[in-house]
Short mmCIF file of C-alpha atoms and ligand atoms in Angstrom, two decimals:
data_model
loop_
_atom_site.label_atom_id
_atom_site.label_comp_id
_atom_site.label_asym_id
_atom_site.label_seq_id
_atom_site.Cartn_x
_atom_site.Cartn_y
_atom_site.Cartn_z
CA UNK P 1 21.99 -48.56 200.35
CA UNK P 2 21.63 -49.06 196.84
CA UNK P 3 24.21 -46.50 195.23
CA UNK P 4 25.20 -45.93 191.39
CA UNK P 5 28.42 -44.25 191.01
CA UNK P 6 28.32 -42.92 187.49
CA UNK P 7 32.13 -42.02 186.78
CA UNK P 8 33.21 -45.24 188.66
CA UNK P 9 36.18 -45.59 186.64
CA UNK P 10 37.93 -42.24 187.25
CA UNK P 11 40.21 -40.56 189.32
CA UNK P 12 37.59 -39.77 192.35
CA UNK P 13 34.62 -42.37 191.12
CA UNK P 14 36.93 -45.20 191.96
CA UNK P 15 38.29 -44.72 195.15
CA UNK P 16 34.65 -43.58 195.91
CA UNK P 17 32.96 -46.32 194.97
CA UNK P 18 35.37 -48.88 196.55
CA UNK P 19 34.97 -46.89 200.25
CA UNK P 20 31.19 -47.21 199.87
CA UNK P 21 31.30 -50.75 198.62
CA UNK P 22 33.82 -51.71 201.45
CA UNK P 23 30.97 -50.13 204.03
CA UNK P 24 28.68 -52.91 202.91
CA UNK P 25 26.51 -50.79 200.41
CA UNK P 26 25.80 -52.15 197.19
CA UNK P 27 27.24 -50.31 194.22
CA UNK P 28 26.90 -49.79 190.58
CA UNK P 29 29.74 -48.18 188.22
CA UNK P 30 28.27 -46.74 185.34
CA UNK P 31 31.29 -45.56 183.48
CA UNK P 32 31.44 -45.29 179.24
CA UNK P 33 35.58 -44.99 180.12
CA UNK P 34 35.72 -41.94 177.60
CA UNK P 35 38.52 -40.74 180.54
CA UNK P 36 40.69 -43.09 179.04
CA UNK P 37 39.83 -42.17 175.20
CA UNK P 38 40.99 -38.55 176.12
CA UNK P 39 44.01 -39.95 176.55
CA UNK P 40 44.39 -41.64 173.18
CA UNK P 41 43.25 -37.93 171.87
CA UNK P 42 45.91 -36.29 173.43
CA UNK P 43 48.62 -38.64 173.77
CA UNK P 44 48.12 -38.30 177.95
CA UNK P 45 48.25 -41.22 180.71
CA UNK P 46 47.75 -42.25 183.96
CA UNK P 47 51.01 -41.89 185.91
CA UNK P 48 50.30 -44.94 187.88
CA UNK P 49 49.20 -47.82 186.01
CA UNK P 50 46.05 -48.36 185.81
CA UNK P 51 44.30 -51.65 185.13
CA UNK P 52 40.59 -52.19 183.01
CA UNK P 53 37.33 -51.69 184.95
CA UNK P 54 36.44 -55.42 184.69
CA UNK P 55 39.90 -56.16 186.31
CA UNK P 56 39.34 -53.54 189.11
CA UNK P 57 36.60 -54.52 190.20
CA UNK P 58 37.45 -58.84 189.90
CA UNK P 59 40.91 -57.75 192.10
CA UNK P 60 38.34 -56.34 194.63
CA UNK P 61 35.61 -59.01 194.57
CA UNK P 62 38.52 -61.47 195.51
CA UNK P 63 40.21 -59.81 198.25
CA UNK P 64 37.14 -58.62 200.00
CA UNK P 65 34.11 -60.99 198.63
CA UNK P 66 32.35 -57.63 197.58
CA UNK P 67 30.80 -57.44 194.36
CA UNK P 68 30.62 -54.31 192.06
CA UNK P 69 28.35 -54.15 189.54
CA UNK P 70 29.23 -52.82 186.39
CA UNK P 71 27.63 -50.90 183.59
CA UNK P 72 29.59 -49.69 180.35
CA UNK P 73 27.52 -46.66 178.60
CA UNK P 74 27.48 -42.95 178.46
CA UNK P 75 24.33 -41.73 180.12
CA UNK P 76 23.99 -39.27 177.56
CA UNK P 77 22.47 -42.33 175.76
CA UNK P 78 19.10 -42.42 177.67
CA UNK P 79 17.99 -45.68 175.94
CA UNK P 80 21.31 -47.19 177.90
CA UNK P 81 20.36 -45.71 180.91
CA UNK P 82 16.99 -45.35 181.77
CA UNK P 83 17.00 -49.53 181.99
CA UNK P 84 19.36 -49.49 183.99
CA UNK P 85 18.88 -47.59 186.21
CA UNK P 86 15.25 -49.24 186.63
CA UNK P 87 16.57 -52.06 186.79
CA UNK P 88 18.90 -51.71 189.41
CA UNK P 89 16.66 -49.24 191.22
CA UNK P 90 18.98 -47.21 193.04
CA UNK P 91 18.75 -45.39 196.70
CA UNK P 92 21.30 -42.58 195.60
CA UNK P 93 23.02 -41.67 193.16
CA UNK P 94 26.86 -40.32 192.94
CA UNK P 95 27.17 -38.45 189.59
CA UNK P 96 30.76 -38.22 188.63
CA UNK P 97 30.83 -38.91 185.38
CA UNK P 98 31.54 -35.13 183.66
CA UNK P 99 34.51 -33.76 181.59
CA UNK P 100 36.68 -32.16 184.21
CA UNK P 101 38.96 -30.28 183.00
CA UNK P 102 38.78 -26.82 182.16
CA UNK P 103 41.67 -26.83 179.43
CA UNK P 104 39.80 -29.60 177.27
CA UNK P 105 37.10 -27.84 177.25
CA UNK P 106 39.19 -24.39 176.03
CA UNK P 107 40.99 -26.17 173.32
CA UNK P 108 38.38 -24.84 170.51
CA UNK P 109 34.60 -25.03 169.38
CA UNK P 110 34.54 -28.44 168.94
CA UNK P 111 36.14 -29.51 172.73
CA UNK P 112 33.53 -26.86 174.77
CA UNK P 113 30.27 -27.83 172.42
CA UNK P 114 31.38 -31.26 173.85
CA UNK P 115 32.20 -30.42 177.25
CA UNK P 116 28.52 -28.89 177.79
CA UNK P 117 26.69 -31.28 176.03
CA UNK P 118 27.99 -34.40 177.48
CA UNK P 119 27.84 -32.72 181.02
CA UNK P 120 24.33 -31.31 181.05
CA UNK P 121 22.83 -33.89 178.86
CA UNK P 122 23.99 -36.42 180.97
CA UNK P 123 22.52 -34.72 184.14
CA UNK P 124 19.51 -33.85 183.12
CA UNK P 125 18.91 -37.55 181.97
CA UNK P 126 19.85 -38.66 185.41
CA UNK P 127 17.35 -36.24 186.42
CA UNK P 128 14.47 -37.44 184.45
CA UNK P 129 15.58 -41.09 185.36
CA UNK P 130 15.02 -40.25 188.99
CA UNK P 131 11.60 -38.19 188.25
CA UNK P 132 10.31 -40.91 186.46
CA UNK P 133 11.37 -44.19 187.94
CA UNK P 134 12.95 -43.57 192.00
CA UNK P 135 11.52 -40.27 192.91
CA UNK P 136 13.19 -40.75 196.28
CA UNK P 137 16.43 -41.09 195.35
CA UNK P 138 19.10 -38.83 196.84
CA UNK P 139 21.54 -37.60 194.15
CA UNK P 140 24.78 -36.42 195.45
CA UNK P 141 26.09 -34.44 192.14
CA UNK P 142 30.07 -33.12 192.17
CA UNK P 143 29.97 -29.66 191.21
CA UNK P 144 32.69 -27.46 191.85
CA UNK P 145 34.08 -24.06 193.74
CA UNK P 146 35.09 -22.33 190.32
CA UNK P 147 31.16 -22.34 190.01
CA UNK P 148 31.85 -19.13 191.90
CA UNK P 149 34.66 -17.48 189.87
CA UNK P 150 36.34 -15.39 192.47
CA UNK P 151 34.41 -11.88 193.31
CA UNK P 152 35.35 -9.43 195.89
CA UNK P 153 32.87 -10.22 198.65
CA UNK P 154 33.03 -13.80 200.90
CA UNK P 155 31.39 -17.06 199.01
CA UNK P 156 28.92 -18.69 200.77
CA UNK P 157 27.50 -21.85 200.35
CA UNK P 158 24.98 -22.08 197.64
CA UNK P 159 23.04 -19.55 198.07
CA UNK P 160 23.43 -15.35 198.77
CA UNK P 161 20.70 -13.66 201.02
CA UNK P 162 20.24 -9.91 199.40
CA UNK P 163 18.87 -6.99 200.20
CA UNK P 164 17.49 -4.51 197.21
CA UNK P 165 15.38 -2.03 197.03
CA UNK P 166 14.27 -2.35 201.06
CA UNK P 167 12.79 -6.18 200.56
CA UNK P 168 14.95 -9.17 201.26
CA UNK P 169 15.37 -12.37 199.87
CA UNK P 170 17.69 -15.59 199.37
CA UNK P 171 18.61 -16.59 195.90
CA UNK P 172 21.52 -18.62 194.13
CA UNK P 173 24.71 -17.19 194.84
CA UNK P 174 26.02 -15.47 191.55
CA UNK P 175 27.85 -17.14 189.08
CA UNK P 176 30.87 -16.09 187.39
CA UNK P 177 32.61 -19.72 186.37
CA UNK P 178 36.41 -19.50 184.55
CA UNK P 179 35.81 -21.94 181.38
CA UNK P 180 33.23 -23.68 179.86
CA UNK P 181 33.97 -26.90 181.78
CA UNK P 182 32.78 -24.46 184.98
CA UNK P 183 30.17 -22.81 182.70
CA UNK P 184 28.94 -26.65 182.43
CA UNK P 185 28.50 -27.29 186.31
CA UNK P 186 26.65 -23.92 186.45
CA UNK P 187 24.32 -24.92 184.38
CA UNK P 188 23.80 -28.23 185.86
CA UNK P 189 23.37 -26.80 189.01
CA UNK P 190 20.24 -24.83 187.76
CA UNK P 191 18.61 -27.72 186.51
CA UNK P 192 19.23 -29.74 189.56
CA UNK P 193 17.48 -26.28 191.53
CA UNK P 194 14.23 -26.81 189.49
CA UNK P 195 14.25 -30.58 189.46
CA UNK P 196 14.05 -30.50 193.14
CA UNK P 197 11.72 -27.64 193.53
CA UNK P 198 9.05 -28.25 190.56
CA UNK P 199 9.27 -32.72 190.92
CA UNK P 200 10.54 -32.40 194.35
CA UNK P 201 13.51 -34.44 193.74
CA UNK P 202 16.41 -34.84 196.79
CA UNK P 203 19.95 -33.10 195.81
CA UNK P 204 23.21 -32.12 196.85
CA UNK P 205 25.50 -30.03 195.01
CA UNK P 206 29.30 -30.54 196.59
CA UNK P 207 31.27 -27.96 194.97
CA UNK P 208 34.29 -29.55 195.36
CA UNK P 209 37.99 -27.31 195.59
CA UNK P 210 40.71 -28.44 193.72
CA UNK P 211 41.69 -32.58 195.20
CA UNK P 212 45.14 -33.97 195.74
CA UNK P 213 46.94 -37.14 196.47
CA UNK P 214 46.57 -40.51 194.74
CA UNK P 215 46.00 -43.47 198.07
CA UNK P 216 42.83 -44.05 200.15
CA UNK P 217 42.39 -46.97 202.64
CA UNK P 218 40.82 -49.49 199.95
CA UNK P 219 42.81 -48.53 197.12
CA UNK P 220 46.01 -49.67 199.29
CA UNK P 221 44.31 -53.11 199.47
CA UNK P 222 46.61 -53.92 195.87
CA UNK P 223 48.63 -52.23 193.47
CA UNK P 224 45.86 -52.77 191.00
CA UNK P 225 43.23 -50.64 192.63
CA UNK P 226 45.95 -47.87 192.31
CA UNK P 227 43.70 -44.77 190.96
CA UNK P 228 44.68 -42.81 188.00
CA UNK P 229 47.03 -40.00 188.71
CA UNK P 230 47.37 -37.19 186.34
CA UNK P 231 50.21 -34.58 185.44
CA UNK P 232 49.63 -33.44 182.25
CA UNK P 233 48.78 -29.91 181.57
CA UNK P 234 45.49 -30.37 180.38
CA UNK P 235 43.90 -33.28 182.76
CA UNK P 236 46.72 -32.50 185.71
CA UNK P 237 45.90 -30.30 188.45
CA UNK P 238 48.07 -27.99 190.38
CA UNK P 239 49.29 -29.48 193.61
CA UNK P 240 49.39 -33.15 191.97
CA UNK P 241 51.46 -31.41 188.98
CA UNK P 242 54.06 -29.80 191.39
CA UNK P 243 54.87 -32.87 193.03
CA UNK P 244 55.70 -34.56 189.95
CA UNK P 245 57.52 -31.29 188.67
CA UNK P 246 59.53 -31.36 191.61
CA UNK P 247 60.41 -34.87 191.95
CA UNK P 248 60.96 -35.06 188.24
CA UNK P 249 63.67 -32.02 188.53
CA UNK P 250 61.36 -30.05 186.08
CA UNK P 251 60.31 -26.35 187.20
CA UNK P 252 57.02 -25.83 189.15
CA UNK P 253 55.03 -24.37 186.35
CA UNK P 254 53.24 -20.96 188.60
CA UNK P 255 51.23 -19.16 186.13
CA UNK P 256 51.32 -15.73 186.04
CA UNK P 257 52.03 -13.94 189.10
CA UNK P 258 50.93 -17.19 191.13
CA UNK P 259 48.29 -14.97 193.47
CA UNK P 260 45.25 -17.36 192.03
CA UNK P 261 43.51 -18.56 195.49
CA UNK P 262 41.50 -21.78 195.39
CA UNK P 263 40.03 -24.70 197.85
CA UNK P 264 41.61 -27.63 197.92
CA UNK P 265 40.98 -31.04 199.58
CA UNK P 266 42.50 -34.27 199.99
CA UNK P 267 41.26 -37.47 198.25
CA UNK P 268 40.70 -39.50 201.42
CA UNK P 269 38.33 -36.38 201.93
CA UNK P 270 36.40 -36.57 198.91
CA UNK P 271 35.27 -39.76 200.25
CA UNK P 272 34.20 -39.23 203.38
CA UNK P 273 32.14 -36.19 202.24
CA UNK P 274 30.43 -38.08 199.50
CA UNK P 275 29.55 -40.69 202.50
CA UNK P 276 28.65 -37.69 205.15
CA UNK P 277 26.22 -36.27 202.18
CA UNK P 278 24.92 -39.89 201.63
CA UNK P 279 24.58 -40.95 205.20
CA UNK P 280 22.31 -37.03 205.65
CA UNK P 281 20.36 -36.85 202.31
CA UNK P 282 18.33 -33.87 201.52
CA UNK P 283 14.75 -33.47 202.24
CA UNK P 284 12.08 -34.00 199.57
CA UNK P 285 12.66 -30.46 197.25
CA UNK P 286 15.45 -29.54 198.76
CA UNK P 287 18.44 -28.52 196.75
CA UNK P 288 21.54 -28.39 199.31
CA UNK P 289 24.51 -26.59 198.53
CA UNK P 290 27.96 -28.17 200.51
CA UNK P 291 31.51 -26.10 199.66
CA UNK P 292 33.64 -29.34 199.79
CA UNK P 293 37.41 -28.02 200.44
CA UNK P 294 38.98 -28.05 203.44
CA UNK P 295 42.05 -25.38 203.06
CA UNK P 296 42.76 -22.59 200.59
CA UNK P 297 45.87 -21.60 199.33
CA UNK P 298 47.39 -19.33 196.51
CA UNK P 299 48.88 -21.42 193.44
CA UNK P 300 52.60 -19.50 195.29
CA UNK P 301 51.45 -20.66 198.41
CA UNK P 302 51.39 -24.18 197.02
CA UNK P 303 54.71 -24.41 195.02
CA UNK P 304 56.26 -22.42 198.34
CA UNK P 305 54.88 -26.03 199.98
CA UNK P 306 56.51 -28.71 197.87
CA UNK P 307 59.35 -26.38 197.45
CA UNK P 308 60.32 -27.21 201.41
CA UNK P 309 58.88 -30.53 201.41
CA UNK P 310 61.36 -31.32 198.11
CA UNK P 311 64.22 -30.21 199.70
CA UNK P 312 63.92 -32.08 203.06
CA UNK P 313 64.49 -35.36 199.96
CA UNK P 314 67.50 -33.51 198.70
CA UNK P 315 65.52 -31.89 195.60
CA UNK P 316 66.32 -28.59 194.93
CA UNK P 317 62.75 -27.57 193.61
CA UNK P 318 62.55 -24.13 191.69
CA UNK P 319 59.38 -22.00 190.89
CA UNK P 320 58.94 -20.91 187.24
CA UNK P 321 56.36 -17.98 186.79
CA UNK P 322 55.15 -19.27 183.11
CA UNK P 323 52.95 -16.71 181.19
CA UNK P 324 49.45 -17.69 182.45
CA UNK P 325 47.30 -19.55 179.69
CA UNK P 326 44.10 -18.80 181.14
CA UNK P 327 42.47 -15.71 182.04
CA UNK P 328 41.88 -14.99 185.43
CA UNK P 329 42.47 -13.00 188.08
CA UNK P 330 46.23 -13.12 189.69
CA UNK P 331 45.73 -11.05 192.87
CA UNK P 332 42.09 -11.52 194.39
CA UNK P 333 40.28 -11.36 197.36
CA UNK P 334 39.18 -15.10 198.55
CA UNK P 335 37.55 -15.98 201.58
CA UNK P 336 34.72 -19.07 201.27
CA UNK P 337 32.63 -20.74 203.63
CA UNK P 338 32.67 -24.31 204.23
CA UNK P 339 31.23 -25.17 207.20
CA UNK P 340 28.14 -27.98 206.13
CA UNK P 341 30.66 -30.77 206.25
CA UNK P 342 32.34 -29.93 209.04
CA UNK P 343 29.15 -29.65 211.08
CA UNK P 344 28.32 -32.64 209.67
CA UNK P 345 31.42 -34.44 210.88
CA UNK P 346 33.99 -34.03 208.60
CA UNK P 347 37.69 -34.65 210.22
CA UNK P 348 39.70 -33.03 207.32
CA UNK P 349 43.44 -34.24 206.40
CA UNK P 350 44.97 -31.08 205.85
CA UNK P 351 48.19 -30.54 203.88
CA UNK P 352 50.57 -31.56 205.12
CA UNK P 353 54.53 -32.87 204.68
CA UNK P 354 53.29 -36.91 205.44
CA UNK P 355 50.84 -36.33 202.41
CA UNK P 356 53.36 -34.54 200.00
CA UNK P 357 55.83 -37.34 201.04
CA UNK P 358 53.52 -40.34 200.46
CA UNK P 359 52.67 -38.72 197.14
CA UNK P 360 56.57 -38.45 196.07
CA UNK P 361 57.47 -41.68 197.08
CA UNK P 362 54.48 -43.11 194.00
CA UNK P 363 55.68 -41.08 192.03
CA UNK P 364 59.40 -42.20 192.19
CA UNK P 365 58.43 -45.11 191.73
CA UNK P 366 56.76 -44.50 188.29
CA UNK P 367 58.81 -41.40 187.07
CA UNK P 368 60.68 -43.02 184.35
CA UNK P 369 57.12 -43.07 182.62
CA UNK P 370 57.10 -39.22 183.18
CA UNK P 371 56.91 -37.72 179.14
CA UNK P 372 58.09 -34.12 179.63
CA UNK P 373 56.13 -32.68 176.67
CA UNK P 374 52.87 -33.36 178.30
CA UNK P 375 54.49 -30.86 181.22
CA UNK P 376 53.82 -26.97 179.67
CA UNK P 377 50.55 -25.97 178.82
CA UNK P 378 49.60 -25.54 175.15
CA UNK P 379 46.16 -24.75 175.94
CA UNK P 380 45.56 -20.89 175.69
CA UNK P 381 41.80 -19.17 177.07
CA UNK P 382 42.76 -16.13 174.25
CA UNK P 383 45.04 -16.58 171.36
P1 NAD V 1 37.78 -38.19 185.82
O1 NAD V 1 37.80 -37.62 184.43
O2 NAD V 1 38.99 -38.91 186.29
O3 NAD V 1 36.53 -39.17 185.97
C1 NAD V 1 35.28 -38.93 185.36
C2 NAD V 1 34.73 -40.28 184.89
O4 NAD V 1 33.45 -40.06 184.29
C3 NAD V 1 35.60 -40.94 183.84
O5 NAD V 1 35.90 -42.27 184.19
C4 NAD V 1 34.78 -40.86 182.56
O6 NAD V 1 35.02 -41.96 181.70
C5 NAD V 1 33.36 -40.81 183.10
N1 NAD V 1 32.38 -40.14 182.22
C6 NAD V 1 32.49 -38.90 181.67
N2 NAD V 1 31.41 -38.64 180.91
C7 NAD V 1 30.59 -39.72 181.01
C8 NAD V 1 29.33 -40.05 180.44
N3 NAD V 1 28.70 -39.23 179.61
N4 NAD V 1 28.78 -41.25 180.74
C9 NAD V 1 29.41 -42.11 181.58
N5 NAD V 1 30.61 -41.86 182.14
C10 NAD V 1 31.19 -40.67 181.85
O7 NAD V 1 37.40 -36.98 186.79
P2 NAD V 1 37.58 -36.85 188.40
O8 NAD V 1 38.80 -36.06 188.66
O9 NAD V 1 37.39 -38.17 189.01
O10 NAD V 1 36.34 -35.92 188.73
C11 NAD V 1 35.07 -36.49 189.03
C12 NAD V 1 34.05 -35.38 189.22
O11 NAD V 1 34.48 -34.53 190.29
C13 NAD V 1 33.85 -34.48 188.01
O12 NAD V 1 32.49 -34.18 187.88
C14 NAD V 1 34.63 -33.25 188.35
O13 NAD V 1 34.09 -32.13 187.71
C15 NAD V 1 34.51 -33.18 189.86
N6 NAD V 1 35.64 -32.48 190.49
C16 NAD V 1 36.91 -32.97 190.36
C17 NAD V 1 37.97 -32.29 190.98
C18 NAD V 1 39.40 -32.75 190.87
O14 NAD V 1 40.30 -32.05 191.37
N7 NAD V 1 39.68 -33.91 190.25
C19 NAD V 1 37.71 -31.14 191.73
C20 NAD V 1 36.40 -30.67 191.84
C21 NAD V 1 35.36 -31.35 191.21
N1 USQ V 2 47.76 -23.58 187.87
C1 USQ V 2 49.08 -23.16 187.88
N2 USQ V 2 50.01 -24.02 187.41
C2 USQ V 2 49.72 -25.28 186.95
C3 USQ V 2 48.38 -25.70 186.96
C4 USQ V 2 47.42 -24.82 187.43
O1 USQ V 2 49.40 -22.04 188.28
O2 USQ V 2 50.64 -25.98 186.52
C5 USQ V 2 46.72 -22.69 188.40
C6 USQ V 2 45.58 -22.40 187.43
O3 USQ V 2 45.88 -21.31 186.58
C7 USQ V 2 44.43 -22.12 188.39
C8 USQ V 2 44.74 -23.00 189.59
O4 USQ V 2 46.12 -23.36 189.48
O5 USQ V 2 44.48 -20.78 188.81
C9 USQ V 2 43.92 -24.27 189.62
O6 USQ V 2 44.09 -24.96 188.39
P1 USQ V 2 43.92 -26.56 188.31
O7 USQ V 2 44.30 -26.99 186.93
O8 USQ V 2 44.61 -27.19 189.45
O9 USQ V 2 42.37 -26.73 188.59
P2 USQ V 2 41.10 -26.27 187.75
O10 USQ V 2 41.40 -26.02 186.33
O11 USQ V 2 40.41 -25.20 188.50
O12 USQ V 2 40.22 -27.60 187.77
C10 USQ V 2 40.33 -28.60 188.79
C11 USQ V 2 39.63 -29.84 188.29
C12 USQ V 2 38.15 -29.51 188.07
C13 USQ V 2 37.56 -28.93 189.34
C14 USQ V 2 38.37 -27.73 189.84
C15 USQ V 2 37.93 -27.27 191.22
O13 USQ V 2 40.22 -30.29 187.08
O14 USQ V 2 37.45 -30.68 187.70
O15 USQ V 2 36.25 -28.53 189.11
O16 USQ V 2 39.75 -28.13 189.99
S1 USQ V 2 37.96 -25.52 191.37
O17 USQ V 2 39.28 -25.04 190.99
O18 USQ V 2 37.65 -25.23 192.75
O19 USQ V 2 36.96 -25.02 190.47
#
């Protein structure tokens, strides 16, 4: 197939689009590398080192004889894209080029007005580049789990079937998202609903748990296809920031009372899903909705983890229950489907001590890069 991978150069897009590329498709990064601009805003990095796109992408052409083609632009721009993407005339698309993180897009006006705009205008021009120019094309979009928030019934995928007033029917599963980087994938996820069912475009929504881990198969290839790794409190997510806490002899940083529940998958799972979603596209109109996580687990249950895991390396880990910067439920009821993937042959790598292990022994081997400001939060949802 023909496959764009907008977000090519970031922590999921890369691994991504070398696993497709190394299954003989031919792939396009579109990427305007504003991931790494963040982190001359906020003074952040990439634990492991990461190289430029160009070089990426030439370290992989020459071990493998594979080319990637490359496009530098931010599809928000549509006079960038639309040629493009005529031009290369993709089969399907895998859109994961968003702001992801829900603290930049809490840090004031100026951060969330930017958040949405980049992350809905960008979609909906990806939209109207498929309506007009490959109507066929199969977009595979990354949306994610907090698309739900986390209400007192069972999630189910994508949509809720309801009964009022004695007459049934099957609609959207509510929304009730925990920042306005989740308000942003809620809203693309309504305009990928009408897209399919007023042009009768092809789309699947994989709202994705929280990922982990840093090495897939390809990226092993060389040090320089390394992905980026994160542990900052603002672009850092919670297993991946334990790890380093822990190895780093820093306390894991539980917020609040550490009851938050969540889906989370590994990386090497991320990829196979995007494939499995690729390899099964959605039917002409169709708008499918796949929960991508494979285990949940409380934020305690987590730190608990690497707690054990640490010490079998001699680390005494300790838990520190900070005062939670966000608002959001602490003790909750969480129980979500996710059952698509599976049935569509997903073999998930569940946690486990191998994983946490592999994951310690990078990050050894970079700690002395660690900065321990970027550790606490300074992010607040109220002030
Ligand atoms: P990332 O920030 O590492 O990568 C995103 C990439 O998209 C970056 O390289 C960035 O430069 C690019 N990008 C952003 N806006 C763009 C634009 N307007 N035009 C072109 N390129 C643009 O993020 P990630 O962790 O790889 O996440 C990828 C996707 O998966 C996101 O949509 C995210 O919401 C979703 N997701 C991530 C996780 C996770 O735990 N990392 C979990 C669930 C869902
Ligand atoms: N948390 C801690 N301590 C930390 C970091 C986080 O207790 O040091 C808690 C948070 O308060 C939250 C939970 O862990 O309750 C998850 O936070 P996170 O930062 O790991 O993940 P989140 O902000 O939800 O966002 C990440 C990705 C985002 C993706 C989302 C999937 O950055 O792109 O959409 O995971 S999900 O959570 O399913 O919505």
């Amino acid at each position: 197939m023909r496959i764009i991978v907008i977000g090519g150069d970031g922590y999921l897009g890369w691994p991504t689009a070398l696993h497709l590329s190394a299954r003989g498709h031919e792939v396009a990064i579109v990427d305007n590398l504003v991931r790494r601009g963040y982190d001359n805003e906020l003074g952040t990095h990439s634990l492991t080192p990461i190289v430029s796109i160009q070089e990426r992408i030439a370290v992989w052409k020459k071990l493998t004889g594979h080319t990637i083609e490359l496009a530098i632009g931010d599809i928000c721009d549509y006079s960038f894209f639309e040629p493009f993407f005529c031009t290369f005339a993709p089969e399907a698309v895998v859109h994961f080029g968003e702001q992801r993180s829900a603290p930049y897009s809490m840090i004031d006006r100026r951060h969330a007005v930017y958040t949405q705009t980049n992350n809905v205008v960008g979609t909906l021009n990806l939209l109207y580049a498929i309506a007009e120019h490959a109507p066929d094309c199969h977009l595979v979009k990354l949306g994610t789990m907090g698309e739900y928030g986390t209400p007192n019934i069972d999630i189910e995928e994508g949509y809720l079937t309801v009964t009022h007033n004695g007459r049934t029917d099957t609609m959207p599963y509510p929304k009730q998202p925990g920042s306005m980087y989740h308000l942003s994938k809620v809203h693309d996820s309504h305009n990928m609903m009408f897209a399919c069912r007023v042009w009768g475009l092809r789309a699947t929504d994989l709202n994705q748990g929280v990922v982990y881990g840093i090495d897939t198969a390809e990226t092993l290839h060389d040090p320089r296809l390394v992905t980026r790794f994160d542990y900052d409190a603002v672009f850092g997510t919670a297993l991946n920031r334990f790890i380093v806490q822990a190895v780093c002899d820093m306390p894991l940083t539980v917020y609040g009372k550490g009851g938050q529940t969540r889906g989370f998958l590994d990386i090497r799972d991320t990829l196979a899903c995007v494939e499995l979603a690729l390899n099964s596209p959605a039917a002409r109109g169709e708008f499918r909705v796949f929960n991508q996580f494979t285990e949940q687990f409380s934020v305690q249950q987590l730190a608990d983890i690497v707690v054990q895991a640490a010490a079998k390396h001699g680390i005494g880990a300790r838990i520190d229950h900070i005062d939670n910067p966000r608002v959001e439920k602490e003790e909750h009821y969480y129980n979500a489907a996710h059952s698509k993937l599976i049935d569509l042959g997903l073999q998930p790598h569940f946690l486990s001590d191998t994983l946490i292990d592999s994951v310690m022994t990078t990050i050894k081997m970079h700690m002395h890069v660690v900065r321990a400001n970027l550790v606490m939060p300074t992010v607040k949802w109220r002030n």
